mmCIF file of C-alpha atoms in Angstrom:
data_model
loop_
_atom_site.group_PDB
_atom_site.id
_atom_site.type_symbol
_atom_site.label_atom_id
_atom_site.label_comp_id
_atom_site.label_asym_id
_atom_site.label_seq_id
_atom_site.Cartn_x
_atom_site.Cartn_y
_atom_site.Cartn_z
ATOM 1 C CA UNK A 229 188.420 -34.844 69.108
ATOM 2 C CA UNK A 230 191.040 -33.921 66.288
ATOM 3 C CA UNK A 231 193.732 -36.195 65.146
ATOM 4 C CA UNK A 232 196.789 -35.575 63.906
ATOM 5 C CA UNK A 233 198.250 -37.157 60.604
ATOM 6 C CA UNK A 234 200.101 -39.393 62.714
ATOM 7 C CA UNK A 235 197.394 -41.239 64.826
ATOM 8 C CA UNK A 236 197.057 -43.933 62.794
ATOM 9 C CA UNK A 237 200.534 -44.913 63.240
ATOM 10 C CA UNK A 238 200.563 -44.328 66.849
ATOM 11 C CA UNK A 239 197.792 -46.533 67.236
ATOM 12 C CA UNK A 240 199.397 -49.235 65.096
ATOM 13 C CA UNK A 241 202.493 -48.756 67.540
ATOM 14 C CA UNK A 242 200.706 -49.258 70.303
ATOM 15 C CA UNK A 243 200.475 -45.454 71.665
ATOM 16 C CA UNK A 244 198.266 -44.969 75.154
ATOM 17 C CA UNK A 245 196.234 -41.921 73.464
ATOM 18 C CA UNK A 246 194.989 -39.359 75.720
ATOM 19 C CA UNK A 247 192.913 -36.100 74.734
ATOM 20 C CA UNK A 248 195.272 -32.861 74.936
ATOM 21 C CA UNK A 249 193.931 -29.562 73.612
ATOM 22 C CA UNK A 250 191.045 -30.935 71.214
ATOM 23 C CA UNK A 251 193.495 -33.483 69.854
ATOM 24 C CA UNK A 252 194.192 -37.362 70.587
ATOM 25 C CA UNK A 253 197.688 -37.215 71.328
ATOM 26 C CA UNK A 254 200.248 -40.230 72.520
ATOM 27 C CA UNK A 255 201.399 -39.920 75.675
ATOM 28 C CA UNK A 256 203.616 -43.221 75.838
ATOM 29 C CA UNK A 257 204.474 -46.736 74.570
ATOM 30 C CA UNK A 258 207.237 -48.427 76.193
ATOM 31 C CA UNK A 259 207.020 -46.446 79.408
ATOM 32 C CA UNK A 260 207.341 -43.126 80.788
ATOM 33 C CA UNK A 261 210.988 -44.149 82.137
ATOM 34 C CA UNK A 262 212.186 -46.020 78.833
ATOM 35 C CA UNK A 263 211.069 -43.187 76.836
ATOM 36 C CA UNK A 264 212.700 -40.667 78.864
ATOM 37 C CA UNK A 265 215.683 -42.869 78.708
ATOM 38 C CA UNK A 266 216.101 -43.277 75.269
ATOM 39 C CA UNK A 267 215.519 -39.514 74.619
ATOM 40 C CA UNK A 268 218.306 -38.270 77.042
ATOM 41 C CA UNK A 269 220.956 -41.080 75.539
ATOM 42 C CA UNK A 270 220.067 -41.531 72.139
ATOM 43 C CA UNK A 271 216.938 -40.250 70.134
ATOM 44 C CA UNK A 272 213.292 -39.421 69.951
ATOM 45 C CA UNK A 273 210.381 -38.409 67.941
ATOM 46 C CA UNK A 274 207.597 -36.592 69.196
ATOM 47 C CA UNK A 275 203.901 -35.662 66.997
ATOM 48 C CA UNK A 276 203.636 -31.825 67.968
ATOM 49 C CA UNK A 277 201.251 -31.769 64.973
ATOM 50 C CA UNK A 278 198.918 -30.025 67.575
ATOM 51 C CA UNK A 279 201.053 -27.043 67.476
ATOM 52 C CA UNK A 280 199.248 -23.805 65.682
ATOM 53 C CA UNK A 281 200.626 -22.372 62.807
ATOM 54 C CA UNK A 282 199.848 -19.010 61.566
ATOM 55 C CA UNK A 283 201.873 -16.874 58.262
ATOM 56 C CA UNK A 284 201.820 -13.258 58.512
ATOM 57 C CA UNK A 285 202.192 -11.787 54.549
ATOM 58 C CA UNK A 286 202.048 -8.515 53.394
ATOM 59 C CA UNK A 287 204.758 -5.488 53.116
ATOM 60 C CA UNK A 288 203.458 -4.357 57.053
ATOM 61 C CA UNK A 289 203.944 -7.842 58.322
ATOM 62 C CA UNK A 290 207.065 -7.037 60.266
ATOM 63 C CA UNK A 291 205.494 -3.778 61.662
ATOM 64 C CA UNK A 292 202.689 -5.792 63.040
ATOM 65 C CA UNK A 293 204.682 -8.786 64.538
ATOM 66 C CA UNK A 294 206.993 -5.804 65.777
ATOM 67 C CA UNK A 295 203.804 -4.142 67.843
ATOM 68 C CA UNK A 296 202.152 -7.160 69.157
ATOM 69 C CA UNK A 297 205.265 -9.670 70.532
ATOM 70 C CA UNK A 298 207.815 -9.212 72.938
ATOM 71 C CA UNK A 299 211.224 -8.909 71.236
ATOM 72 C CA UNK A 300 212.828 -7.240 68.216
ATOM 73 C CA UNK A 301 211.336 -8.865 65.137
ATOM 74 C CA UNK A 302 213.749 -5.948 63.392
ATOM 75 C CA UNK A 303 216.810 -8.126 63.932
ATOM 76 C CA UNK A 304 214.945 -11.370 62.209
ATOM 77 C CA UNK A 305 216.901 -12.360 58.529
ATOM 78 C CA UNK A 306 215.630 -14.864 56.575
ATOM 79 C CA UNK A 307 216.234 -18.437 58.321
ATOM 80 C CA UNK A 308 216.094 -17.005 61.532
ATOM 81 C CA UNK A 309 213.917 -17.686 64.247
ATOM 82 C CA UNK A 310 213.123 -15.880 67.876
ATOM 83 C CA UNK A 311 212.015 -17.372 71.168
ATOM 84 C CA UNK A 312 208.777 -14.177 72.024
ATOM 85 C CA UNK A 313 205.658 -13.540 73.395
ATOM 86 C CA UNK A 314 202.133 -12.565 72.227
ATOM 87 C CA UNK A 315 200.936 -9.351 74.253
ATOM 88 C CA UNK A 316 198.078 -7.961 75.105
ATOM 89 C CA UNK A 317 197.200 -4.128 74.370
ATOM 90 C CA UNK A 318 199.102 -3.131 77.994
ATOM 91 C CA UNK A 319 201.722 -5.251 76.972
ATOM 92 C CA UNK A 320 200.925 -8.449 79.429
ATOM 93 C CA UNK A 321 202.227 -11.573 78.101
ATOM 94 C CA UNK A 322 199.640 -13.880 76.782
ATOM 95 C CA UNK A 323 201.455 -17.150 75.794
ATOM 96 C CA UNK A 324 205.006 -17.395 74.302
ATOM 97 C CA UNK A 325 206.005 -18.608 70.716
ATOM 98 C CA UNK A 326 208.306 -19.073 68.137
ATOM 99 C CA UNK A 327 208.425 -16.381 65.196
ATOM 100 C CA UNK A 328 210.390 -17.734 61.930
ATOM 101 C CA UNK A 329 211.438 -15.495 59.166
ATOM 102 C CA UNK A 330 211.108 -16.415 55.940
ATOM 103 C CA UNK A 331 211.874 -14.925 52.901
ATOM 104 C CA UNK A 332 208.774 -13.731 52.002
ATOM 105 C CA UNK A 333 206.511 -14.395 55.414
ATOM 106 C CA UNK A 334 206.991 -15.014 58.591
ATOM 107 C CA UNK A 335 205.656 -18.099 60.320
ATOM 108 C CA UNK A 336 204.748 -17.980 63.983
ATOM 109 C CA UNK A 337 204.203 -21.704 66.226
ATOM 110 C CA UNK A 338 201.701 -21.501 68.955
ATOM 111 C CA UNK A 339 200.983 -23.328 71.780
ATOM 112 C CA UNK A 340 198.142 -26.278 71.004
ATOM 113 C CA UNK A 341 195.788 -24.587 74.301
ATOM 114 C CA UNK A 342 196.008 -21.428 72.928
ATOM 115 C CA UNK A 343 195.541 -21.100 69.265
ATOM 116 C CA UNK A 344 192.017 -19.979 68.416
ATOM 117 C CA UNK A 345 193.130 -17.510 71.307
ATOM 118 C CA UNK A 346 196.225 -16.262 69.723
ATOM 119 C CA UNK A 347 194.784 -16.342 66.382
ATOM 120 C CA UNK A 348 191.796 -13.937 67.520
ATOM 121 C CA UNK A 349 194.051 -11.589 69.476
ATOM 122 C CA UNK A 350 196.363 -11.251 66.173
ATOM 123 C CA UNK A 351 193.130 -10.754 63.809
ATOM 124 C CA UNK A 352 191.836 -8.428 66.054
ATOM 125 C CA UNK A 353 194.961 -6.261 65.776
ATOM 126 C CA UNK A 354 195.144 -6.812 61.911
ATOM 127 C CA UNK A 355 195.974 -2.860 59.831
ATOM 128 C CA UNK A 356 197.893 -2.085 57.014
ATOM 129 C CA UNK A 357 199.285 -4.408 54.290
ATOM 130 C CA UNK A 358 198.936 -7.481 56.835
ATOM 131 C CA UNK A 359 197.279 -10.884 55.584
ATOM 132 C CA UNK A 360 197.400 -13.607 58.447
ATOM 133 C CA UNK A 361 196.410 -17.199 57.483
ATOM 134 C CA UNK A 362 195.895 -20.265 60.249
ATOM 135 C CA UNK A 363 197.732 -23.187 58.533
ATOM 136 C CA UNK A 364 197.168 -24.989 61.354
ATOM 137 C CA UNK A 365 195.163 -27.815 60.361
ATOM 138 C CA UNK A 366 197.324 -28.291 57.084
ATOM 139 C CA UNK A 367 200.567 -28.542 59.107
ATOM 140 C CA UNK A 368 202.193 -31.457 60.738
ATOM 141 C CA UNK A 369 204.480 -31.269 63.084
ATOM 142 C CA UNK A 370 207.265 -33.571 64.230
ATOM 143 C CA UNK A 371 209.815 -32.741 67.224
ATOM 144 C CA UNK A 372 213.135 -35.386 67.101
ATOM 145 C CA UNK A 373 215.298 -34.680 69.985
ATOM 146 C CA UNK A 374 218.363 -36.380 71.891
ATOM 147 C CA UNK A 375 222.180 -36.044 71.325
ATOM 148 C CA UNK A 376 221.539 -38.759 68.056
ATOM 149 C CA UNK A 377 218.998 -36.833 66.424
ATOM 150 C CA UNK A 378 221.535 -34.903 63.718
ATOM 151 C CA UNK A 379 222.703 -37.931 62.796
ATOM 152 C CA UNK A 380 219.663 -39.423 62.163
ATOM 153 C CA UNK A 381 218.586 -36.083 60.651
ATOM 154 C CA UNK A 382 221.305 -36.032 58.637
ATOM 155 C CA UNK A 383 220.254 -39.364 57.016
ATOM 156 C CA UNK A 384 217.444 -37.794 55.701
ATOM 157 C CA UNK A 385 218.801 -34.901 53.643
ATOM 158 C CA UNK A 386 221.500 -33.657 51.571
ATOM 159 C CA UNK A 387 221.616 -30.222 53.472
ATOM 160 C CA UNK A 388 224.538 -30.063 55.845
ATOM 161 C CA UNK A 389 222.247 -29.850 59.416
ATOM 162 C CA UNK A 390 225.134 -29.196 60.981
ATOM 163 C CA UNK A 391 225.691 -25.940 60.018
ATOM 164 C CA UNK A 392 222.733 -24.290 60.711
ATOM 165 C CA UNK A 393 223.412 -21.791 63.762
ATOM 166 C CA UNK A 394 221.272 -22.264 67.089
ATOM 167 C CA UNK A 395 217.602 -20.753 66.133
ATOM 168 C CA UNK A 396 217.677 -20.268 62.379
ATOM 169 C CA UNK A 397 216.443 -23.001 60.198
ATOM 170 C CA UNK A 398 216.816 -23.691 56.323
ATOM 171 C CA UNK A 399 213.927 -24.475 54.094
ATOM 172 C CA UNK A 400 214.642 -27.979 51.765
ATOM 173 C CA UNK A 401 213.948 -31.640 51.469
#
């Protein structure tokens, strides 16, 4: 079974650690309720290290992501991101994702279940100037949600989190 970066630490907070796609993920610590709690009122961190990664590079990378997801990669700038789907060669949805733009890449999450899937599908479809890498394993992951998680965000940065738009993202420290 995989672990993420973060097991350690879960297990030193006391974590009940179940198996969830290949990985030993936390499930809870103070309670299912609590948790839920806490994360509607204040704030919460969540290890989504299990997540796949993959960068598409190349000149054609747009072209391919463009073919082989749902919506219109064409209207992606640079610290944007799009809610899309992974489709098959009828165009049947496969699983959804997330498709960043960066500046010189693109960066697509995929589901934990699914990521040797998606990863083969993409391959599979690979032409032109088109270089796809699984980062993957090299990527961790951390979700913090709740109405208190700019501020604590906020604590960790000089960016000003508040104003990036709804789906786009800045790269920094």
């Amino acid at each position: 079974m995989k672990k993420t970066p973060f097991n350690e630490i879960h297990r030193k907070l006391g974590a009940k650690l179940v198996e969830f796609a290949g990985f030993e993920m936390p499930i809870q610590y103070s309670g299912i309720v609590n948790e839920h709690k806490t994360v509607r009122e204040h704030v919460g961190v969540f290890d989504v290290s299990h997540m796949g990664e993959f960068f598409v590079h190349g000149k054609d990378a747009e072209a391919f992501l463009q073919r082989n997801t749902l919506n219109d990669v064409t209207k992606l700038v640079p610290g944007r991101a799009q809610y899309t789907a992974l489709v098959d060669e009828n165009g049947l949805m496969l699983d959804d994702l997330i498709v960043y733009k960066m500046a010189d890449k693109f960066m697509i999450v995929a589901n934990a279940a699914n990521i040797e899937k998606e990863f083969k599908a993409f391959t599979s479809r690979l032409s032109g100037d088109v270089r796809l890498e699984d980062a993957s394993d090299a990527t961790a992951l951390l979700s913090v949600q709740g109405p208190s998680s700019m501020a604590v965000m906020q604590k960790l940065t000089d960016s000003d989190l508040g104003a990036i738009p709804y789906y786009h993202f800045i790269q920094g420290k």
